[in-house]
Coordinates of C-alpha atoms in Angstrom, one line a residue:
M1 CA 60.4 -3.8 49.6
P2 CA 63.8 -4.5 48.1
R3 CA 64.7 -2.7 44.9
A4 CA 66.6 -3.9 41.9
L5 CA 67.7 -2.4 38.6
V6 CA 68.1 -4.7 35.6
T7 CA 69.7 -3.6 32.3
G8 CA 68.7 -5.1 29.1
A9 CA 65.3 -5.8 30.7
N10 CA 63.1 -5.6 27.6
R11 CA 63.7 -9.1 26.3
G12 CA 65.3 -12.5 26.9
I13 CA 67.0 -13.2 30.2
G14 CA 66.6 -9.6 31.4
L15 CA 62.9 -9.7 30.9
E16 CA 62.6 -13.0 32.7
M17 CA 64.7 -11.8 35.7
T18 CA 62.5 -8.7 35.9
R19 CA 59.3 -10.9 35.8
Q20 CA 60.6 -13.3 38.5
L21 CA 61.9 -10.5 40.8
V22 CA 58.5 -8.8 40.6
A23 CA 56.7 -12.1 41.4
A24 CA 59.1 -12.4 44.4
G25 CA 58.0 -9.1 45.8
W26 CA 60.8 -6.8 44.5
E27 CA 60.4 -3.3 43.1
V28 CA 62.2 -3.4 39.8
I29 CA 63.6 -0.6 37.6
A30 CA 63.9 -1.9 34.1
A31 CA 66.6 -0.2 32.0
C32 CA 66.8 -0.7 28.3
R33 CA 67.2 1.0 24.9
T34 CA 63.7 0.2 23.7
R35 CA 60.8 -0.9 25.8
S36 CA 58.7 -3.9 24.8
I37 CA 55.1 -5.0 25.1
D38 CA 56.1 -7.8 27.4
L39 CA 58.0 -5.4 29.7
D40 CA 55.2 -2.9 29.8
A41 CA 52.8 -5.7 30.9
L42 CA 54.8 -6.0 34.1
E43 CA 54.0 -2.4 35.0
V44 CA 57.5 -1.6 36.4
R45 CA 59.4 1.6 36.2
V46 CA 61.2 1.7 32.8
E47 CA 64.2 3.9 32.3
E48 CA 65.8 4.5 28.8
L49 CA 69.4 3.4 28.8
D50 CA 72.0 2.7 26.1
V51 CA 75.0 1.3 27.9
A52 CA 77.3 2.2 24.9
D53 CA 76.3 5.8 25.2
D54 CA 78.2 7.7 27.9
E55 CA 75.6 10.5 28.0
S56 CA 72.8 8.0 28.3
V57 CA 74.5 6.4 31.3
R58 CA 75.2 9.7 32.9
R59 CA 71.6 10.8 32.6
L60 CA 70.4 7.6 34.1
G61 CA 72.6 8.3 37.2
E62 CA 71.1 11.8 37.4
R63 CA 67.5 10.6 37.2
L64 CA 68.1 8.0 39.9
Q65 CA 69.9 10.2 42.5
G66 CA 68.7 9.3 46.0
V67 CA 67.1 6.0 44.8
H68 CA 68.6 3.1 46.9
L69 CA 69.4 -0.1 45.1
D70 CA 69.7 -3.4 46.8
L71 CA 70.6 -5.2 43.6
L72 CA 72.1 -4.1 40.3
I73 CA 72.0 -6.6 37.5
N74 CA 74.2 -5.7 34.5
N75 CA 72.6 -7.9 31.9
A76 CA 72.7 -5.9 28.7
G77 CA 75.0 -7.4 26.1
I78 CA 75.5 -8.2 22.4
L79 CA 77.0 -11.1 20.4
D80 CA 78.5 -10.8 17.0
R81 CA 79.8 -13.9 15.2
D82 CA 83.1 -12.4 14.1
G83 CA 86.1 -14.4 13.0
L84 CA 89.7 -13.9 11.9
E85 CA 89.3 -13.8 8.2
P86 CA 88.2 -11.1 7.7
L87 CA 88.9 -9.4 11.1
D88 CA 86.0 -7.1 11.8
L89 CA 87.5 -4.5 14.2
A90 CA 84.4 -2.4 14.2
S91 CA 82.4 -5.4 15.5
I92 CA 85.0 -6.1 18.1
R93 CA 85.1 -2.5 19.4
R94 CA 81.3 -2.5 19.5
Q95 CA 81.2 -5.6 21.7
F96 CA 83.8 -4.2 24.0
E97 CA 81.8 -1.0 24.4
V98 CA 78.6 -2.8 25.3
N99 CA 79.8 -6.0 27.0
A100 CA 82.8 -4.7 29.0
L101 CA 82.7 -0.9 29.3
G102 CA 78.9 -0.7 29.6
P103 CA 78.5 -2.6 32.9
L104 CA 81.5 -0.8 34.3
K105 CA 80.1 2.6 33.4
V106 CA 76.6 1.8 34.7
T107 CA 78.1 0.5 38.0
A108 CA 80.2 3.6 38.4
A109 CA 77.2 5.9 37.6
L110 CA 75.0 4.1 40.2
L111 CA 77.6 3.5 42.9
G112 CA 76.0 6.2 45.1
N113 CA 72.8 4.2 44.9
L114 CA 74.4 1.1 46.5
G115 CA 75.2 0.5 50.1
E116 CA 76.2 -2.1 52.6
G117 CA 74.5 -5.3 51.7
S118 CA 73.8 -4.4 48.1
R119 CA 74.8 -6.8 45.4
I120 CA 76.2 -6.2 41.9
V121 CA 75.7 -8.9 39.3
L122 CA 77.6 -9.1 35.9
V123 CA 75.9 -11.4 33.5
T124 CA 79.0 -12.7 31.7
S125 CA 79.8 -15.9 29.7
R126 CA 82.0 -18.9 30.0
M127 CA 83.1 -17.8 26.5
G128 CA 85.2 -15.3 28.4
S129 CA 87.1 -18.1 30.1
I130 CA 90.5 -18.5 28.7
A131 CA 90.9 -22.0 30.2
D132 CA 87.6 -23.1 28.7
N133 CA 88.3 -21.9 25.1
T134 CA 88.7 -25.0 23.1
S135 CA 87.1 -23.9 19.8
G136 CA 88.5 -20.4 19.1
G137 CA 86.6 -17.7 17.1
Y138 CA 84.2 -15.1 18.4
Y139 CA 87.0 -12.7 19.1
G140 CA 84.9 -9.7 20.1
Y141 CA 82.6 -11.7 22.4
R142 CA 85.3 -13.8 24.0
M143 CA 87.6 -10.8 24.6
S144 CA 84.9 -8.5 25.8
K145 CA 83.6 -11.0 28.3
A146 CA 87.1 -11.8 29.5
A147 CA 87.6 -8.0 30.1
L148 CA 84.2 -7.9 31.9
N149 CA 85.4 -10.7 34.2
A150 CA 88.6 -8.8 35.0
A151 CA 86.5 -5.7 35.8
G152 CA 84.2 -7.8 38.0
V153 CA 87.1 -9.0 40.2
S154 CA 88.4 -5.5 40.5
L155 CA 85.0 -4.3 41.6
A156 CA 84.8 -7.0 44.2
R157 CA 88.1 -6.0 45.7
D158 CA 87.4 -2.2 45.5
L159 CA 83.9 -2.5 47.0
E160 CA 84.6 -5.0 49.8
A161 CA 85.1 -2.3 52.4
K162 CA 81.7 -0.9 51.5
G163 CA 80.0 -4.3 52.1
I164 CA 79.0 -4.6 48.5
A165 CA 79.3 -8.1 47.0
V166 CA 79.9 -8.8 43.3
L167 CA 78.9 -11.9 41.3
L168 CA 79.9 -12.9 37.8
V169 CA 77.5 -15.4 36.4
H170 CA 77.2 -17.4 33.1
P171 CA 73.5 -18.0 32.3
G172 CA 74.1 -21.1 30.1
F173 CA 73.5 -21.4 26.4
V174 CA 70.1 -19.7 26.4
K175 CA 67.5 -19.7 23.7
T176 CA 67.2 -15.9 23.1
E177 CA 67.2 -13.5 20.2
M178 CA 70.9 -12.9 20.8
T179 CA 71.6 -16.6 20.1
G180 CA 69.2 -16.8 17.2
G181 CA 66.9 -18.9 19.2
R182 CA 69.5 -21.6 19.6
G183 CA 70.5 -23.0 22.9
T184 CA 69.8 -25.7 25.6
V185 CA 68.3 -23.5 28.3
E186 CA 65.0 -21.6 28.3
P187 CA 65.2 -17.9 29.4
G188 CA 63.0 -18.5 32.4
D189 CA 65.2 -21.3 33.7
A190 CA 68.4 -19.2 33.1
A191 CA 66.8 -16.3 35.0
R192 CA 65.8 -18.7 37.8
G193 CA 69.3 -20.0 38.1
I194 CA 70.9 -16.6 38.2
L195 CA 68.5 -15.3 40.9
T196 CA 69.2 -18.5 42.9
R197 CA 73.0 -17.8 42.7
I198 CA 72.3 -14.2 43.8
G199 CA 70.4 -15.3 46.8
E200 CA 73.2 -17.7 47.8
L201 CA 76.0 -15.2 47.3
D202 CA 78.3 -15.1 50.4
P203 CA 80.2 -11.8 50.6
K204 CA 83.3 -13.9 51.2
E205 CA 82.9 -15.3 47.6
S206 CA 82.6 -11.8 46.1
G207 CA 84.2 -11.8 42.7
S208 CA 83.6 -15.5 42.0
F209 CA 82.8 -16.7 38.5
R210 CA 79.8 -19.0 38.6
H211 CA 77.5 -20.9 36.2
A212 CA 73.8 -20.4 36.7
D213 CA 73.6 -24.1 37.7
G214 CA 75.8 -23.4 40.7
S215 CA 79.2 -24.7 39.5
T216 CA 82.3 -22.7 39.6
L217 CA 83.9 -21.8 36.2
P218 CA 87.6 -21.5 35.4
W219 CA 89.1 -18.2 34.5

């Protein structure tokens, strides 16, 4: 049975990916800060994880020593609606810590759990695309996701020799708590699209930036 770890698995897209992976026959380790009733109903292994806390990430790596992972989905993220006036540096730093450094720390901590044929997924956003930015604003979210994209490409290059492929994927504008319930895509449909892209991932395309609908996004 293949095994996956999903961060931010207690709600939204992470919960839906966990649910769909379980239905497809995967063993799933759900990592999150706070478990939920919906997550507990799936009867999967739940691990406490705060991706912004270095010690929390380190402890997760220790607890999972020797546990092989076929798939690591870095899904945990936050969105603050910050602007220029006033410039909220604390908010920007917080988003960098969670959205950019969090996935990199988790991946580094679990690198020994991955092997040839394993896949790493970074749930990013087209708001991290510089070419696609036509409206401005959202400094912390845009900058942190652009940084995550840069990290994803470096991971793809560094892990190529190990046979580990990396996918950067934008889920769409999804109706979740993070977006205040606004959006054009249901969480279940976003999760389905992401999992389809994972299944299609060709190692030769490692480091690519894709939309959950299959289209390629500009950097």
